[in-house]
Coordinates of N, CA and C in Angstrom, one line a residue:
M1 N 26.2 -11.3 -12.9 CA 25.5 -10.9 -12.3 C 25.2 -11.7 -11.0
S2 N 25.3 -11.0 -9.8 CA 25.1 -11.6 -8.6 C 23.7 -10.9 -8.2
V3 N 22.6 -11.5 -7.4 CA 21.5 -11.0 -6.8 C 21.4 -11.3 -5.4
H4 N 20.9 -10.4 -4.6 CA 21.3 -10.5 -3.2 C 19.7 -10.3 -2.7
L5 N 19.2 -11.6 -2.1 CA 17.9 -12.0 -1.5 C 17.7 -11.3 -0.4
N6 N 16.5 -10.3 -0.1 CA 16.5 -9.9 1.5 C 15.2 -10.7 1.6
S7 N 14.9 -11.2 3.0 CA 13.8 -11.5 3.6 C 12.9 -10.4 4.0
V8 N 11.7 -10.2 3.3 CA 11.0 -9.2 3.7 C 9.5 -9.7 4.0
R9 N 8.7 -8.6 4.4 CA 7.1 -8.7 4.3 C 6.5 -7.8 3.8
K10 N 5.3 -8.3 3.1 CA 4.7 -7.2 2.4 C 3.4 -6.6 2.9
L11 N 3.4 -5.1 2.9 CA 2.0 -4.6 3.6 C 1.1 -4.1 2.1
R12 N 0.1 -4.5 2.3 CA -0.8 -3.9 1.0 C -2.2 -3.6 1.9
V13 N -2.3 -2.5 1.5 CA -3.7 -1.8 1.8 C -4.6 -1.3 0.6
H14 N -6.1 -1.8 0.8 CA -7.0 -1.5 0.0 C -7.5 0.0 0.2
W15 N -7.6 1.0 -0.2 CA -8.0 2.2 0.0 C -9.5 2.8 -1.2
P16 N -10.4 3.2 -0.5 CA -11.6 3.6 -1.5 C -11.1 5.1 -1.9
I17 N -11.3 4.9 -3.4 CA -11.1 6.5 -3.9 C -12.3 6.8 -4.8
S18 N -12.7 8.1 -5.2 CA -13.5 8.6 -5.7 C -13.5 8.0 -7.2
A19 N -14.3 8.5 -7.9 CA -14.5 7.8 -9.4 C -13.5 9.1 -10.1
E20 N -13.5 10.3 -9.4 CA -12.6 11.4 -10.1 C -11.1 11.2 -10.3
T21 N -10.8 10.5 -8.5 CA -9.3 10.2 -8.6 C -8.9 9.0 -9.3
F22 N -10.1 7.9 -9.4 CA -9.6 6.8 -9.9 C -9.0 7.2 -11.2
G23 N -10.1 8.0 -12.3 CA -9.9 8.7 -13.7 C -8.8 9.2 -14.0
R24 N -8.3 10.0 -12.9 CA -7.0 10.9 -12.9 C -5.9 9.8 -12.9
I25 N -5.6 8.9 -11.8 CA -4.9 8.1 -11.9 C -4.7 7.2 -13.3
A26 N -6.0 6.8 -13.5 CA -6.0 5.7 -14.7 C -5.3 6.4 -16.0
A27 N -5.5 7.9 -16.1 CA -5.1 8.6 -17.3 C -3.7 9.1 -17.3
G28 N -3.2 8.6 -15.8 CA -1.4 8.9 -15.9 C -1.0 9.9 -15.0
D29 N -2.2 10.7 -14.4 CA -1.8 11.8 -13.4 C -1.5 11.3 -12.3
A30 N -0.1 11.3 -11.9 CA 0.3 10.9 -10.7 C 0.3 12.0 -9.4
T31 N 0.2 13.1 -9.9 CA -0.5 14.1 -8.7 C -1.7 13.6 -8.2
A32 N -2.3 12.9 -8.9 CA -3.8 12.9 -8.1 C -3.7 11.9 -6.9
V33 N -2.5 11.2 -6.3 CA -2.2 10.6 -5.3 C -2.1 11.4 -4.0
R34 N -1.2 12.5 -4.3 CA -1.2 13.3 -3.5 C -2.6 14.5 -3.0
Q35 N -3.0 14.6 -3.9 CA -4.2 15.5 -4.0 C -5.5 14.9 -3.4
D36 N -5.5 13.6 -3.4 CA -6.5 12.9 -2.8 C -6.7 13.2 -1.2
P37 N -7.5 13.3 -0.5 CA -7.2 13.7 0.7 C -6.9 12.6 1.6
G38 N -7.5 11.2 1.2 CA -7.5 10.2 1.7 C -6.4 9.7 1.6
L39 N -6.1 9.6 0.3 CA -4.5 8.7 -0.1 C -3.5 9.7 0.4
A40 N -3.4 11.1 0.7 CA -2.4 11.8 1.2 C -2.5 11.2 2.5
E41 N -3.5 11.2 3.2 CA -3.4 10.9 4.5 C -2.6 9.6 4.8
L42 N -3.1 8.5 3.9 CA -2.5 7.3 3.7 C -0.9 7.3 3.6
L43 N -0.7 8.3 2.8 CA 0.9 8.2 2.6 C 1.4 9.0 3.6
H44 N 1.1 9.7 4.3 CA 1.4 10.5 5.1 C 1.6 9.5 6.3
T45 N 0.7 8.9 7.1 CA 0.9 7.8 8.0 C 1.7 6.6 7.8
V46 N 1.9 6.5 6.7 CA 2.8 5.0 6.4 C 4.3 5.9 6.2
E47 N 4.6 7.1 6.1 CA 5.7 7.7 6.1 C 6.4 8.0 7.5
Q48 N 5.3 7.7 8.3 CA 5.8 7.8 9.8 C 6.5 6.5 10.4
F49 N 6.3 5.6 9.6 CA 7.0 4.4 10.3 C 8.3 4.3 9.2
P50 N 9.3 4.7 9.6 CA 10.6 4.4 8.5 C 11.0 3.2 7.9
D51 N 10.7 2.4 8.7 CA 10.6 0.5 8.5 C 10.3 0.4 7.1
L52 N 9.0 0.8 7.0 CA 8.0 0.4 5.8 C 8.6 1.3 4.5
G53 N 9.1 0.4 3.8 CA 9.3 1.0 2.3 C 10.9 1.3 2.2
D54 N 11.6 0.7 3.2 CA 12.9 1.0 3.4 C 13.9 0.3 2.6
F55 N 14.3 0.9 1.6 CA 15.3 -0.2 0.8 C 16.9 0.8 0.6
G56 N 17.3 0.7 1.8 CA 18.7 1.6 1.9 C 18.3 2.9 1.2
N57 N 19.1 3.2 0.2 CA 19.3 4.6 -0.4 C 17.7 4.9 -0.8
Y58 N 16.8 4.1 -1.0 CA 15.6 4.4 -1.4 C 14.5 4.4 -0.3
K59 N 14.1 5.5 0.0 CA 13.1 5.4 1.4 C 11.4 5.6 0.7
H60 N 10.5 5.0 1.8 CA 9.1 5.3 1.3 C 8.6 4.5 0.0
V61 N 9.2 3.4 -0.3 CA 9.3 2.9 -1.7 C 7.7 2.0 -1.7
F62 N 7.1 2.3 -2.7 CA 5.6 1.5 -2.7 C 5.3 1.4 -4.1
E63 N 4.4 0.4 -4.2 CA 3.7 0.1 -5.4 C 2.3 0.4 -5.6
S64 N 1.7 0.9 -6.7 CA 0.4 0.8 -6.6 C -0.4 0.4 -7.7
G65 N -1.7 0.0 -7.3 CA -2.5 -0.1 -8.7 C -4.0 0.2 -8.4
I66 N -4.8 0.3 -9.1 CA -6.0 0.7 -9.0 C -7.1 -0.4 -9.6
G67 N -8.2 -0.2 -9.2 CA -9.0 -1.6 -9.6 C -10.6 -1.3 -8.7
F68 N -11.3 -2.2 -8.8 CA -12.4 -2.1 -8.0 C -12.4 -3.4 -6.8
E69 N -13.2 -3.0 -6.0 CA -13.5 -3.7 -4.7 C -15.0 -4.0 -4.5
G70 N -15.6 -5.3 -4.5 CA -16.7 -5.6 -4.3 C -17.1 -6.3 -2.8
F71 N -18.3 -5.9 -2.8 CA -18.9 -6.4 -1.4 C -20.5 -6.3 -1.2
S72 N -21.0 -7.0 -0.3 CA -22.8 -6.9 -0.2 C -22.1 -6.9 1.6
C73 N -23.0 -5.7 1.8 CA -23.0 -5.8 3.6 C -24.2 -6.6 4.3
G74 N -23.8 -7.2 5.1 CA -25.0 -8.0 5.9 C -25.6 -7.1 7.0
E75 N -26.4 -7.6 7.7 CA -27.3 -7.1 8.6 C -26.5 -6.6 9.8
G76 N -26.4 -5.8 10.5 CA -25.6 -5.3 11.4 C -24.3 -4.4 10.9
A77 N -24.1 -4.2 9.8 CA -22.8 -3.6 9.1 C -23.3 -1.8 9.4
S78 N -22.5 -1.2 9.3 CA -22.6 0.3 9.0 C -21.8 0.7 7.8
P79 N -22.2 0.4 6.7 CA -21.4 0.8 5.7 C -21.2 2.3 5.5
T80 N -19.8 2.6 4.6 CA -19.6 4.2 4.5 C -20.3 4.2 3.3
L81 N -20.1 3.2 2.4 CA -20.8 3.1 1.1 C -21.6 2.2 0.7
G82 N -22.6 2.4 0.1 CA -23.8 1.2 -0.1 C -24.6 0.9 1.0
R83 N -25.5 -0.3 0.7 CA -26.5 -0.6 1.8 C -26.3 -2.0 2.1
V84 N -27.1 -2.1 3.2 CA -27.4 -3.7 4.0 C -28.0 -4.2 2.6
G85 N -27.5 -5.4 2.5 CA -28.1 -6.3 1.3 C -28.2 -6.2 -0.1
E86 N -27.2 -5.2 -0.5 CA -27.1 -4.9 -1.9 C -25.2 -5.1 -2.0
Q87 N -25.2 -5.2 -3.4 CA -23.8 -5.5 -3.8 C -23.1 -4.1 -4.4
T88 N -22.1 -3.9 -3.8 CA -21.5 -2.5 -3.9 C -20.1 -2.6 -4.5
I89 N -19.9 -1.7 -5.6 CA -18.7 -1.8 -6.4 C -17.9 -0.7 -6.0
S90 N -16.6 -0.5 -5.4 CA -16.0 0.7 -4.9 C -14.6 0.6 -5.6
P91 N -14.5 2.0 -6.3 CA -13.3 2.2 -7.2 C -12.1 2.2 -5.9
T92 N -11.0 1.6 -6.3 CA -10.0 1.2 -5.1 C -8.5 1.4 -5.7
F93 N -7.7 2.0 -4.6 CA -6.4 2.4 -5.0 C -5.8 1.2 -3.9
V94 N -4.8 0.2 -4.8 CA -4.3 -0.5 -3.7 C -2.6 -0.1 -3.5
F95 N -2.3 0.0 -2.4 CA -1.1 0.5 -1.9 C -0.3 -0.7 -1.4
T96 N 0.9 -0.8 -1.7 CA 1.8 -1.9 -1.6 C 3.1 -1.9 -1.3
T97 N 3.7 -2.4 0.1 CA 5.1 -1.9 0.4 C 5.7 -3.1 1.1
Y98 N 7.0 -3.1 1.3 CA 7.5 -3.9 1.7 C 8.4 -3.6 3.1
F99 N 9.0 -4.4 3.9 CA 9.6 -4.1 5.1 C 10.4 -5.3 5.6
D100 N 11.4 -5.2 6.2 CA 12.6 -6.3 6.7 C 11.7 -7.1 7.6
A101 N 11.7 -8.6 7.1 CA 11.0 -9.2 7.9 C 11.6 -9.6 9.5
G102 N 12.5 -8.6 9.8 CA 12.9 -8.6 11.3 C 12.5 -7.4 12.0
V103 N 11.5 -6.7 11.2 CA 10.9 -5.4 11.9 C 10.1 -6.0 13.2
D104 N 10.5 -5.1 14.4 CA 10.1 -5.5 15.8 C 8.5 -5.8 15.5
R105 N 7.7 -6.6 16.0 CA 6.3 -6.7 16.1 C 5.6 -5.6 16.8
A106 N 6.3 -4.9 17.6 CA 5.4 -3.7 18.2 C 5.6 -2.8 17.4
V107 N 6.6 -2.6 16.5 CA 6.6 -1.5 15.4 C 5.4 -1.6 14.3
L108 N 5.2 -2.9 13.9 CA 4.2 -3.2 13.0 C 2.9 -3.2 13.7
E109 N 2.8 -3.6 14.5 CA 1.3 -3.4 15.6 C 1.1 -2.0 15.4
R110 N 1.8 -0.9 15.8 CA 1.7 0.7 15.8 C 1.2 0.8 14.6
A111 N 1.8 0.3 13.4 CA 1.6 1.0 11.9 C 0.0 0.4 11.8
M112 N -0.1 -0.8 12.0 CA -1.6 -1.6 11.8 C -2.7 -0.6 12.5
Q113 N -2.5 -0.3 13.6 CA -3.2 0.5 14.4 C -3.6 1.7 13.8
E114 N -2.3 2.4 13.5 CA -2.7 3.9 12.9 C -3.5 3.5 11.4
L115 N -3.4 2.5 10.8 CA -3.7 2.4 9.3 C -5.4 2.0 9.5
V116 N -5.4 1.6 10.7 CA -7.0 1.0 10.4 C -7.6 2.0 11.4
A117 N -7.2 3.0 12.4 CA -7.5 4.2 12.7 C -7.8 5.2 11.7
I118 N -7.2 5.1 10.5 CA -7.4 6.3 9.5 C -8.1 5.7 8.3
H119 N -8.6 4.7 8.3 CA -8.9 4.1 7.3 C -10.7 4.2 7.5
P120 N -11.3 4.4 6.2 CA -12.8 5.1 6.1 C -13.6 3.9 6.3
W121 N -13.2 2.8 5.9 CA -14.0 1.6 6.1 C -14.2 0.8 7.3
E122 N -15.3 0.5 7.5 CA -15.9 0.0 8.8 C -14.9 -1.4 8.9
L123 N -14.7 -2.1 7.8 CA -13.9 -3.1 8.0 C -12.9 -3.3 7.0
P124 N -11.4 -2.4 7.3 CA -10.4 -2.4 6.2 C -9.9 -3.4 5.9
V125 N -9.3 -3.6 4.5 CA -8.6 -4.5 4.0 C -7.1 -4.2 4.2
I126 N -6.6 -4.9 4.9 CA -5.0 -4.4 5.3 C -4.5 -5.8 5.0
E127 N -3.5 -6.1 4.4 CA -2.8 -7.3 4.2 C -1.3 -7.7 4.7
V128 N -1.0 -8.7 5.4 CA 0.3 -8.5 6.0 C 0.9 -9.8 5.9
T129 N 2.1 -10.0 4.9 CA 2.4 -11.5 4.5 C 3.3 -11.9 5.3
G130 N 3.5 -13.0 5.7 CA 4.7 -13.6 6.6 C 5.9 -13.4 5.5
P131 N 7.1 -14.0 6.1 CA 8.5 -13.8 5.4 C 8.3 -13.9 4.1
L132 N 9.1 -13.4 2.8 CA 9.2 -13.7 1.4 C 10.5 -13.0 1.1
S133 N 10.9 -13.6 -0.2 CA 12.2 -13.2 -0.6 C 11.8 -11.9 -1.9
V134 N 12.8 -11.0 -1.6 CA 12.9 -10.0 -2.9 C 14.5 -9.8 -3.4
A135 N 14.6 -9.7 -4.5 CA 15.9 -9.0 -4.9 C 16.3 -7.5 -4.1
G136 N 17.5 -7.5 -3.5 CA 17.9 -6.4 -3.1 C 18.9 -5.8 -3.8
A137 N 19.8 -6.2 -4.6 CA 20.5 -5.5 -5.1 C 21.2 -6.3 -6.7
L138 N 21.2 -5.8 -7.5 CA 21.9 -6.4 -8.8 C 23.1 -5.7 -9.2
H139 N 23.9 -6.6 -9.3 CA 25.5 -6.2 -9.8 C 25.7 -6.9 -11.1
R140 N 25.8 -5.9 -12.2 CA 26.2 -6.6 -13.6 C 27.7 -6.4 -13.7
R141 N 28.3 -7.1 -14.3 CA 29.5 -7.6 -14.8 C 29.7 -6.4 -16.2
T142 N 28.5 -6.2 -17.0 CA 28.8 -5.2 -18.0 C 27.3 -4.6 -18.1
P143 N 27.1 -3.5 -18.7 CA 26.1 -3.0 -19.1 C 24.8 -3.4 -19.8
S144 N 23.7 -3.6 -19.9 CA 23.2 -4.0 -20.3 C 22.9 -3.3 -21.9
A145 N 22.4 -3.9 -22.9 CA 22.2 -3.4 -24.3 C 21.2 -1.9 -23.8
A146 N 20.4 -1.9 -22.8 CA 19.5 -0.9 -23.0 C 20.2 0.3 -22.3
A147 N 21.0 -0.5 -21.3 CA 21.8 0.7 -20.5 C 22.8 1.6 -21.4
A148 N 23.2 1.2 -22.3 CA 24.5 1.5 -23.2 C 23.9 2.4 -24.4
S149 N 22.3 2.4 -24.6 CA 21.7 3.1 -25.4 C 21.8 4.5 -25.4

């Protein structure tokens, strides 16, 4: 088996969701992702940038997870959820995708501007890593036992 490593960067967006959407996703209902208006807008926005999640024959590739985001708002904040001075816990969808490390900086900046513009939080949590390596293609000499079953 040979492994080809691609130099990529990771984009991760933390997106607030309702308790209902959280419960549906946790129960395995994948349709909840596209039926939640905010998540649908997130996916639509990301899909407008073909470099994001481009794995050759596979496009718009992403991973997701659900969890909770916690924060306390300070004086001067205008929170969408919670109150100044109180600890708030928000159900959260975490969207992760990868893109080639050589993507033009202007393309990345446009994508970031679009994501910040649609994000419901006053201060969105959007992470972009520096270059890292991921396996791009696996070539097996013989089928695995699982594939032969």
